[in-house]
mmCIF file of C-alpha atoms in Angstrom:
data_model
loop_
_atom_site.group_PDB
_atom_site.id
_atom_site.type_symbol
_atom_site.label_atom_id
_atom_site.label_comp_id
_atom_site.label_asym_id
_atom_site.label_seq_id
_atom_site.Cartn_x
_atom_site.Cartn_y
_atom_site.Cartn_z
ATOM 1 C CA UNK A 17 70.893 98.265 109.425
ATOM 2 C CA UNK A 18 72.175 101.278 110.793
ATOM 3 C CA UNK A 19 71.305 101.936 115.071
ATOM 4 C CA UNK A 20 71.500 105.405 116.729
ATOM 5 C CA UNK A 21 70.671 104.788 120.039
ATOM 6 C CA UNK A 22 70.466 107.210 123.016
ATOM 7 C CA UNK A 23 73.616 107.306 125.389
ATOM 8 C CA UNK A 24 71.446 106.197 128.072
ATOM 9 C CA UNK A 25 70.684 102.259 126.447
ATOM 10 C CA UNK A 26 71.206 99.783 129.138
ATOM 11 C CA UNK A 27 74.419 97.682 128.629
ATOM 12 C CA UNK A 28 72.241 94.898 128.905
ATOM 13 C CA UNK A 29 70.558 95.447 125.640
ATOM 14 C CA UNK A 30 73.579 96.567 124.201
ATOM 15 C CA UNK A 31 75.126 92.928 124.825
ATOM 16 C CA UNK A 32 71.980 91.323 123.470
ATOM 17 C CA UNK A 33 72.217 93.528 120.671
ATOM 18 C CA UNK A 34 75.794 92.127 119.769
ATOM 19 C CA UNK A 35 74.839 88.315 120.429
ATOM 20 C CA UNK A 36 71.841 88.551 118.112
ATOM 21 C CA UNK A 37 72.126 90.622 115.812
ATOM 22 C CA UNK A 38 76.333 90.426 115.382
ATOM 23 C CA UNK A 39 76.671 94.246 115.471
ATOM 24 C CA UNK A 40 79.454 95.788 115.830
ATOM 25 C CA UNK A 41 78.842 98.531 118.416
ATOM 26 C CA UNK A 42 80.715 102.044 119.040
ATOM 27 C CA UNK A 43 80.075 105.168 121.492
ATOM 28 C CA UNK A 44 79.758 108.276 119.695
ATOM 29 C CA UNK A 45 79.771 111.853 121.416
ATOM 30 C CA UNK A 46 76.415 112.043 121.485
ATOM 31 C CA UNK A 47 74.380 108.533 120.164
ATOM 32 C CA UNK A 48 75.183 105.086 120.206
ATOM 33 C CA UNK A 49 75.811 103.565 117.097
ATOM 34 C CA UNK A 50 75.186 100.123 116.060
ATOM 35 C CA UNK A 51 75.662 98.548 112.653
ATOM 36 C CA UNK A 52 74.091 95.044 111.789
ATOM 37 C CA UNK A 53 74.124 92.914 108.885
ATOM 38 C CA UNK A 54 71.584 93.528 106.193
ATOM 39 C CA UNK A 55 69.666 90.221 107.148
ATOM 40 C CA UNK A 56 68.092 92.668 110.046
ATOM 41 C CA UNK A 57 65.082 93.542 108.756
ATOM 42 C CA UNK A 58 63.168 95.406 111.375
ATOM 43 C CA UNK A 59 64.179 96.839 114.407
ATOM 44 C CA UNK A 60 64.620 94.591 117.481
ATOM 45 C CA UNK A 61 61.541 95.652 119.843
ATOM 46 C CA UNK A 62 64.182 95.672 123.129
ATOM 47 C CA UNK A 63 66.051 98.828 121.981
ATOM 48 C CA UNK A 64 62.963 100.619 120.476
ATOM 49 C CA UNK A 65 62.570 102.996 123.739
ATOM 50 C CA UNK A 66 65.983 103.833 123.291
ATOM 51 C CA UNK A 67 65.988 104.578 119.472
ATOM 52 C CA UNK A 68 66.952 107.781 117.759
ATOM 53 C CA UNK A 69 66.927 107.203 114.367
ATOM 54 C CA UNK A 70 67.697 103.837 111.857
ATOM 55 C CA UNK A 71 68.757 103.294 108.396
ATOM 56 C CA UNK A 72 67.822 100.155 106.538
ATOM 57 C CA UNK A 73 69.940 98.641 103.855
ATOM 58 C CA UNK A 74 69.874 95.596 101.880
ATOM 59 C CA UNK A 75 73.501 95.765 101.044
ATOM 60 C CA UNK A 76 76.450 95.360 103.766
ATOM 61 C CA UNK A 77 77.600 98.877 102.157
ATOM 62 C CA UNK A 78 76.078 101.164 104.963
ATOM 63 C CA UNK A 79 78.206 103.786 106.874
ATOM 64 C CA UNK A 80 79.932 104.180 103.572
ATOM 65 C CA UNK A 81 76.596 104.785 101.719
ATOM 66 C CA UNK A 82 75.360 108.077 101.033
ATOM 67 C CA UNK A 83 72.188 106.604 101.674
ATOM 68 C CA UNK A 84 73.572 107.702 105.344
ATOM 69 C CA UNK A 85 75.448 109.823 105.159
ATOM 70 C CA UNK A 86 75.401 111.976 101.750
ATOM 71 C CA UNK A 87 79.243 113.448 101.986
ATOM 72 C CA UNK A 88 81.992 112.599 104.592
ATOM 73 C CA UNK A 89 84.471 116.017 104.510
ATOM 74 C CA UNK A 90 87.743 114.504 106.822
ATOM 75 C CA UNK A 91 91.299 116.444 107.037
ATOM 76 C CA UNK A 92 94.723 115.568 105.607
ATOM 77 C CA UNK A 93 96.564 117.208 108.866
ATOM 78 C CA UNK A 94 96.208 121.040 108.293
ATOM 79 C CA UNK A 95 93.758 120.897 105.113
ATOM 80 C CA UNK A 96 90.599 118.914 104.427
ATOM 81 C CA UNK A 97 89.821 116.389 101.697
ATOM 82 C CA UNK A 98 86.089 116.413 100.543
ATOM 83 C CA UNK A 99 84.671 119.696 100.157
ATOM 84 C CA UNK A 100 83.148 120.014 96.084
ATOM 85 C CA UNK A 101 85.309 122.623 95.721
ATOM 86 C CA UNK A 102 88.964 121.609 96.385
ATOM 87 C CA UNK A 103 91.285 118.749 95.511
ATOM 88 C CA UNK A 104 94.307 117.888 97.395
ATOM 89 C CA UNK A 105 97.625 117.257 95.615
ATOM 90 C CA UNK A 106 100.231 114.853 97.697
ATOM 91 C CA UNK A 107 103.029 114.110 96.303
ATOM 92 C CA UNK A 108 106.317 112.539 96.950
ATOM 93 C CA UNK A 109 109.108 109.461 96.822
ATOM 94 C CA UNK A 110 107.438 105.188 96.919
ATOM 95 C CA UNK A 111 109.620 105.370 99.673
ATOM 96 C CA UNK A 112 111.794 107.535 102.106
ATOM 97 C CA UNK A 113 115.909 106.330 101.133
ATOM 98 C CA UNK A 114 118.102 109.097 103.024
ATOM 99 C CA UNK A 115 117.925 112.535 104.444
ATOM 100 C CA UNK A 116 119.279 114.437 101.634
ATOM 101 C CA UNK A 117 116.403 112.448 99.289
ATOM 102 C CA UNK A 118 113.710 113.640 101.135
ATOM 103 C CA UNK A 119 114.299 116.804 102.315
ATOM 104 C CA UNK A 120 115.337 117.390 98.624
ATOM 105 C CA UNK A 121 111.680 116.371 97.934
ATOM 106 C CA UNK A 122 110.019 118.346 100.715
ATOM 107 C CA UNK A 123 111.650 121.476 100.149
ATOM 108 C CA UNK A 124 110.684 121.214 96.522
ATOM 109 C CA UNK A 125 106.659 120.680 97.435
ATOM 110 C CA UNK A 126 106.672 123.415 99.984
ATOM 111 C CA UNK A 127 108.401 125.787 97.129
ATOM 112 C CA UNK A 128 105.363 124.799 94.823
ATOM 113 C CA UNK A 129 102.966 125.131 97.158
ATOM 114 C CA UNK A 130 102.136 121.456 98.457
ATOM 115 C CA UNK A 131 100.754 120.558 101.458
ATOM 116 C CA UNK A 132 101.045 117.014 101.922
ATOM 117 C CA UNK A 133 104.277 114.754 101.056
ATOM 118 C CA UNK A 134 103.560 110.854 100.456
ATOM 119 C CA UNK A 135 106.452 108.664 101.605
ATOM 120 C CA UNK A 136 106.682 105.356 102.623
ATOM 121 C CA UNK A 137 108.516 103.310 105.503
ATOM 122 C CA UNK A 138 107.213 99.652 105.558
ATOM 123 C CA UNK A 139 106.930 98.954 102.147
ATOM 124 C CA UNK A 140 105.235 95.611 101.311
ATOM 125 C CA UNK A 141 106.991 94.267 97.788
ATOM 126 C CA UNK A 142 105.911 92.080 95.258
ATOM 127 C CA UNK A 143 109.121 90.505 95.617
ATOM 128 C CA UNK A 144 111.072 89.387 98.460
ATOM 129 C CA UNK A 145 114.863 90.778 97.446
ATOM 130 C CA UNK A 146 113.329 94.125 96.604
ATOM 131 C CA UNK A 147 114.043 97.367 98.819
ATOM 132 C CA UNK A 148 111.267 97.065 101.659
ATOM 133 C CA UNK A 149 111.820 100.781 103.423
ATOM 134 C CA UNK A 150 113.866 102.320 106.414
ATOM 135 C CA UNK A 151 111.325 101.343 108.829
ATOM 136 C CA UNK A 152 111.591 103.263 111.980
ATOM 137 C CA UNK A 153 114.375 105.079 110.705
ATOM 138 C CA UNK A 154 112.501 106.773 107.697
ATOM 139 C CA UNK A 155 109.663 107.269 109.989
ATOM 140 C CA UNK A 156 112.105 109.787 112.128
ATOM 141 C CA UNK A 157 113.360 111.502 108.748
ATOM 142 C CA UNK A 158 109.506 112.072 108.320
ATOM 143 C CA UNK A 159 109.037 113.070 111.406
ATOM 144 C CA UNK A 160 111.611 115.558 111.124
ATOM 145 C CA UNK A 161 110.315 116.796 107.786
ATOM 146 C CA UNK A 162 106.704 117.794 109.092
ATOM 147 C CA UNK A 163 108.860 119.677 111.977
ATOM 148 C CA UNK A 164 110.958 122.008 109.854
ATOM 149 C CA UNK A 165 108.571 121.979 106.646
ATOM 150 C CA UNK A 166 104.831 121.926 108.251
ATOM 151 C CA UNK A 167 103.911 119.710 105.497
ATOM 152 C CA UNK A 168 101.338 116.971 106.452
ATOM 153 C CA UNK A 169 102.479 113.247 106.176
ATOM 154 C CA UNK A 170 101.197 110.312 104.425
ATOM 155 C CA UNK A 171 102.796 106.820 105.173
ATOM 156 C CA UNK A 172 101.435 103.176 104.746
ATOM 157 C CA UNK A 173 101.592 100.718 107.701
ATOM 158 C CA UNK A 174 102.401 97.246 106.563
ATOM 159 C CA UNK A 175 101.178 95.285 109.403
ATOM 160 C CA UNK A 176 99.501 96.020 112.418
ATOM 161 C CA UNK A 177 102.574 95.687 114.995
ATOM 162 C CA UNK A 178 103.618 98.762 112.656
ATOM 163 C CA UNK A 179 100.428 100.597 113.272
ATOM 164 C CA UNK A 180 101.713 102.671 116.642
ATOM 165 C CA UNK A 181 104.732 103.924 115.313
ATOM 166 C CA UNK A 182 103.078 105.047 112.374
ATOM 167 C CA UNK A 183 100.179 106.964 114.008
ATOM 168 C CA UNK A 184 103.193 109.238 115.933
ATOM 169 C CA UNK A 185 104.268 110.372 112.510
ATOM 170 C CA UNK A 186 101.758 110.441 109.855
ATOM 171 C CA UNK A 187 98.638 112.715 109.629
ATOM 172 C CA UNK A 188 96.979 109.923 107.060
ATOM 173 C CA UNK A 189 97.533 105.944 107.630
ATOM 174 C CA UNK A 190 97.762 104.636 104.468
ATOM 175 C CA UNK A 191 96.491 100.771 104.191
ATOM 176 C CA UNK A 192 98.502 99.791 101.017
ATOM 177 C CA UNK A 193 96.938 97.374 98.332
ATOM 178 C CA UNK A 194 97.979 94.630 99.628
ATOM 179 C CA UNK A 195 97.243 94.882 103.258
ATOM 180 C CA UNK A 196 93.710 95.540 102.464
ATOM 181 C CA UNK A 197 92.360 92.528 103.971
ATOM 182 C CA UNK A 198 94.441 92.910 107.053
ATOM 183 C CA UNK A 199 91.482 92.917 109.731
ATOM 184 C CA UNK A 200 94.397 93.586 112.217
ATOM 185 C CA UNK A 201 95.564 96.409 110.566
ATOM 186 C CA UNK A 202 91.965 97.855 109.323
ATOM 187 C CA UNK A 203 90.600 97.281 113.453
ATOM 188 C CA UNK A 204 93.233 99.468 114.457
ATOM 189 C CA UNK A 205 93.042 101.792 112.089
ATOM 190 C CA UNK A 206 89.228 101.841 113.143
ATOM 191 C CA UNK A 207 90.079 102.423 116.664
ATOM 192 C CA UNK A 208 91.867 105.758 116.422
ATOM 193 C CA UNK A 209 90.604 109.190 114.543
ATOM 194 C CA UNK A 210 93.369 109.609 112.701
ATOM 195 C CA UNK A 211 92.804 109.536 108.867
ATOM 196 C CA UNK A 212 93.183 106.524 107.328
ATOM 197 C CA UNK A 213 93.866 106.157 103.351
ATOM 198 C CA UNK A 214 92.271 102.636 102.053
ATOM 199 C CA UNK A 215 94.284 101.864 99.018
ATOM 200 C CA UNK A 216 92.371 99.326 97.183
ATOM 201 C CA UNK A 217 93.266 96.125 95.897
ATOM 202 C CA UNK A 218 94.193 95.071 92.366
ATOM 203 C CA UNK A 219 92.163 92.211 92.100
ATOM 204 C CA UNK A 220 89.618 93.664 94.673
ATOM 205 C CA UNK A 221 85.729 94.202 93.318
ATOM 206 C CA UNK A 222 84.026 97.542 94.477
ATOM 207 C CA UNK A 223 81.811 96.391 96.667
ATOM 208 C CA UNK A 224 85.217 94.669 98.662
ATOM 209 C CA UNK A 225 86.891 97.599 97.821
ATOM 210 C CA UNK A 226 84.080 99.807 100.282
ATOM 211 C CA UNK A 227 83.658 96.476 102.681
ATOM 212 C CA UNK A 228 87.263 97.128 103.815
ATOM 213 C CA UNK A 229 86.282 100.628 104.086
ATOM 214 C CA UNK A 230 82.897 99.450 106.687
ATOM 215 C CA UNK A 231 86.046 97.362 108.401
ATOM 216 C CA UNK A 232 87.597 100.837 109.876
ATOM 217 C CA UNK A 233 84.005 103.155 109.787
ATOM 218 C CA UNK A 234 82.207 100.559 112.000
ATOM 219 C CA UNK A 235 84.805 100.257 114.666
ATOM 220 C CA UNK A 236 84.288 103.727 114.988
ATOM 221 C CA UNK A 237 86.577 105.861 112.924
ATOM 222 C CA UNK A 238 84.619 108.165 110.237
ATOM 223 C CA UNK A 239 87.941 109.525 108.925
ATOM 224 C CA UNK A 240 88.075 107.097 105.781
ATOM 225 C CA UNK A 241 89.386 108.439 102.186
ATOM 226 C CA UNK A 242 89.209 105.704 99.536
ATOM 227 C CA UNK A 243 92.171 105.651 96.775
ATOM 228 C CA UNK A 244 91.837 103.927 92.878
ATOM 229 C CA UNK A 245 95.443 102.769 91.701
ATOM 230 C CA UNK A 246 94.663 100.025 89.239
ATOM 231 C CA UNK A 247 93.373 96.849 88.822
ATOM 232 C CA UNK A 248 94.251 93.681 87.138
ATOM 233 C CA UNK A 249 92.923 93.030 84.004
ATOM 234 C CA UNK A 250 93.744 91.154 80.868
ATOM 235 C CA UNK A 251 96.237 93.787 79.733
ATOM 236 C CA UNK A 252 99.954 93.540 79.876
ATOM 237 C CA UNK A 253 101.389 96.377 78.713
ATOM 238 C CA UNK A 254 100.559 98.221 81.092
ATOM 239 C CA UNK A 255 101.303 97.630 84.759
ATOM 240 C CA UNK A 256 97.233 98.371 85.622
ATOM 241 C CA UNK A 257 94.483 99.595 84.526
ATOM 242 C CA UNK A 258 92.971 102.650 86.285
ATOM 243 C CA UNK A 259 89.530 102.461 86.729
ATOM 244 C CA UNK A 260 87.336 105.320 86.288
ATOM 245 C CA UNK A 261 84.250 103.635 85.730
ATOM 246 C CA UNK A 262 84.783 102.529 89.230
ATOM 247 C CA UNK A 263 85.375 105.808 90.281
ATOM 248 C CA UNK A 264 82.441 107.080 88.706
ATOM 249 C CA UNK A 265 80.426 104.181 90.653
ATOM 250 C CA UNK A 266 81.916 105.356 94.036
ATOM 251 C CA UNK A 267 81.387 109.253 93.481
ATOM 252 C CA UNK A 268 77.516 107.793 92.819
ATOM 253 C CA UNK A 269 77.186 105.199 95.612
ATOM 254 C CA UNK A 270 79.813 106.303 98.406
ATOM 255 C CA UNK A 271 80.002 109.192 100.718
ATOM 256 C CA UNK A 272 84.251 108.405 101.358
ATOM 257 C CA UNK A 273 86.386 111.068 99.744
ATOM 258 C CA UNK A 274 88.308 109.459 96.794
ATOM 259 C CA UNK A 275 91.960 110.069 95.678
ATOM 260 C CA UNK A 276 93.631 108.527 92.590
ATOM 261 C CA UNK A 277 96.670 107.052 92.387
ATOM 262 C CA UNK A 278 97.812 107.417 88.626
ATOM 263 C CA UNK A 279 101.450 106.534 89.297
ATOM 264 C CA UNK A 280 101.033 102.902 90.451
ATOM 265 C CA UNK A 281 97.956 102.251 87.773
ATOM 266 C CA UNK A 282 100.404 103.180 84.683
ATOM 267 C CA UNK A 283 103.705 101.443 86.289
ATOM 268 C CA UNK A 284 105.193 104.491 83.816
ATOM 269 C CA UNK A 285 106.195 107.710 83.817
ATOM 270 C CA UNK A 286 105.145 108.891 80.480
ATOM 271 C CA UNK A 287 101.372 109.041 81.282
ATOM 272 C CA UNK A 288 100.882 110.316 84.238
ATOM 273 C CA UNK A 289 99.915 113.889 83.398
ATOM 274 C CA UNK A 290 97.107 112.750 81.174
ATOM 275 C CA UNK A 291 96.169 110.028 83.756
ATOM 276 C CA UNK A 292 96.118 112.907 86.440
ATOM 277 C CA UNK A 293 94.447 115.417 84.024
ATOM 278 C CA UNK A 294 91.471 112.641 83.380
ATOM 279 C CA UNK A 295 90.859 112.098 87.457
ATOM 280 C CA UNK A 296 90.830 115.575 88.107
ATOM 281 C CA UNK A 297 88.009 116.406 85.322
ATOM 282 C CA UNK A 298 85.978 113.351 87.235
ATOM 283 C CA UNK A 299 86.083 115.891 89.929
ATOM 284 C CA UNK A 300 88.116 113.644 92.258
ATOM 285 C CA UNK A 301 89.052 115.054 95.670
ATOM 286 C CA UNK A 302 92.874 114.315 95.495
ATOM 287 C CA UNK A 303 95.574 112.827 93.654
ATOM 288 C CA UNK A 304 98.340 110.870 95.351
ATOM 289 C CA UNK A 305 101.609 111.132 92.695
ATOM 290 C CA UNK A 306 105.135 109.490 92.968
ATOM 291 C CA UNK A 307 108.171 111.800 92.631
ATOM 292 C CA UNK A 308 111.918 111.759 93.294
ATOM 293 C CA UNK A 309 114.958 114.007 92.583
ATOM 294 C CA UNK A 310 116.484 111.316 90.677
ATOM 295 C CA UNK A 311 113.870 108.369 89.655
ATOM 296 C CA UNK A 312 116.122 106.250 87.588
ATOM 297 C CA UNK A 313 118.243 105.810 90.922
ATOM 298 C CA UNK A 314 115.069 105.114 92.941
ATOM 299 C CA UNK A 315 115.469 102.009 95.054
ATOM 300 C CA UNK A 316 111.970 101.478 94.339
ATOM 301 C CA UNK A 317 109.429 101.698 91.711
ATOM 302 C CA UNK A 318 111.924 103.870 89.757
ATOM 303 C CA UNK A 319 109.747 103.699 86.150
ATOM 304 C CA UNK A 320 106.674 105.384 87.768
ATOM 305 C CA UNK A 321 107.923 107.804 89.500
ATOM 306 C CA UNK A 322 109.000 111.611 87.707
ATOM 307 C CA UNK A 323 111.242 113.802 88.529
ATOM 308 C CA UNK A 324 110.805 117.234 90.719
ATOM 309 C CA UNK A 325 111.238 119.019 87.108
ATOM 310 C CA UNK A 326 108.403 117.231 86.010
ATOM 311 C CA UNK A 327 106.119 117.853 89.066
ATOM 312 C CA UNK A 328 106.319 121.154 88.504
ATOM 313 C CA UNK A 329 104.792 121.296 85.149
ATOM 314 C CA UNK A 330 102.067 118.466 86.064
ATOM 315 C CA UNK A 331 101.273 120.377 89.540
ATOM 316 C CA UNK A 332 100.511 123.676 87.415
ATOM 317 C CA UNK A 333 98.748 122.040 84.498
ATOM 318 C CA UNK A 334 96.526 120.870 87.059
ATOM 319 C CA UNK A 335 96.194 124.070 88.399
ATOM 320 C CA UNK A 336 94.660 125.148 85.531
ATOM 321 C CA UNK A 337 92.577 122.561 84.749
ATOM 322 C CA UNK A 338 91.229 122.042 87.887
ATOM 323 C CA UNK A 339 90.190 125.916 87.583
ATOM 324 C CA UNK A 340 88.314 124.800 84.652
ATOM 325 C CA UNK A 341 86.013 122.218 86.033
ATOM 326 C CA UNK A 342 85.914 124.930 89.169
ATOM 327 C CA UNK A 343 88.440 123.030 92.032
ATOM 328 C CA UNK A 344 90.741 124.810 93.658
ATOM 329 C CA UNK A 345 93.974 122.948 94.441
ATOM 330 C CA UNK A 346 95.598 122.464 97.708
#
């Protein structure tokens, strides 16, 4: 059950509120809201003078819903994701290596016409003697880039004593797929405004997919965008398997902007553009795509990623396309 109460509710029944009904409990610039589990069935008689408006659910998928909400429009630094008319293209390197690599990159998306470069820092690996990022050293090469380029940053945090450093820099927090469960990283994502990008999980249902979602929309932050990269299945050629039925289910069900990630789902090069072409006639508000100047020299995930050659042609065919099924890119 969803709460908006008036400013004015006494904290009294606000504490109440928390010890019996377990809500969790944020000030808004106008309401109090309150979110309780779906085993509230009716409306606790102590806040009733002090109700605006509630939503009842039967499902622990609530500010996500668009039951409440029916579309959440939040910004990507200069430009918004989640109007029905646009889809946002970011683009750039699994992770930042040196200055001359990504300002190679940057210079390259700003030429094309892209606003937002994806980079990361902390990079959590599969395996432990793999390239892991720059750290706070790739987070000033970022930094510099949005200076000099005015293109808006995406970067994952890795754990939540990363979580400051990265909010200086990035315009979207990415939560990567395997940090989803983090509660320390999604409560502090939840506790700041700035957008945060909820990668989800490879062996992650839906409905967990959205929970972690709730984690960071119930501790007060509405600036949520959702991203598909592939789950696990039975299938080993391939490195995932992107799923568009789920995407299909959350266009349906949730009112979060949703991005696809086509570039970690594959695990290969060779498929992306049909992969990219596929999500954007879903009518998907962004793609997030890997590219590098040189990708077989990539200290990380070198197969997926294509080069700036490459980006180019994919970045125009889906241009065109994307004027087909009436979305303008930016």
């Amino acid at each position: 059950m969803i709460l908006q109460l008036k400013k004015s509710t006494p904290e009294e029944t606000i504490n109440r509120l928390k010890k019996d009904h377990f809500a969790r409990i944020v000030t808004k610039q106008d309401h109090i809201q309150a979110v309780t589990t779906k085993s509230t069935e009716c409306v606790p008689e102590y806040v009733e003078n002090y109700l605006i408006k509630s939503w009842h659910f039967d499902t622990d998928i609530q500010l996500a819903s668009k039951s409440f909400e029916e579309k959440r429009v939040t910004s990507i630094g200069t430009v918004e994701i989640g109007n029905p008319n646009t889809m946002n293209f970011i683009a750039g390197p699994c992770s930042v290596e040196s200055e001359e690599q990504i300002f190679t990159v940057a210079h390259s998306l700003v030429k094309l016409g892209i606003r937002s470069l994806r980079a990361g820092c902390y990079k959590p690996r599969t395996s432990p003697y793999s390239f892991m990022g720059m750290g706070k050293d790739g987070l000033k090469l970022l930094d510099q880039v949005r200076k000099e380029t005015n293109l808006n940053i995406v970067t994952e945090v890795r754990d939540a004593t990363h979580v400051d450093d990265v909010l200086d820099v990035a315009d979207v927090v990415q939560i990567g797929a395997k940090s989803m469960y983090d509660h320390g990283i999604l409560n502090a994502c939840g506790t700041t405004d700035k957008t945060v990008m909820i990668k989800r999980g490879f062996g992650t249902t839906l409905k967990e997919f959205v929970q972690a979602a709730e984690f960071v929309l119930s501790a007060g932050n509405s600036n949520v965008i959702l991203c598909e990269r592939g789950i696990r299945t039975f299938e080993t050629e391939t490195r995932f398997t992107l799923d568009l039925c789920g995407v299909a289910f959350l266009k349906e069900n949730c009112n979060l902007p949703i991005v696809v990630d086509p570039s970690h789902a594959l695990g290969f090069r060779y498929g992306i553009s049909d992969l990219s072409k596929a999500a954007t006639a879903m009518g998907v508000d962004g793609l997030l795509i890997e590219a590098h100047p040189e990708p077989d020299k990539a200290l990380s995930d070198s197969a997926q990623q294509i080069d700036l050659q490459q980006l180019s042609k994919l970045h125009s065919e889906i241009n065109q396309l994307g004027l087909a099924v009436k979305l303008k890119l930016i």
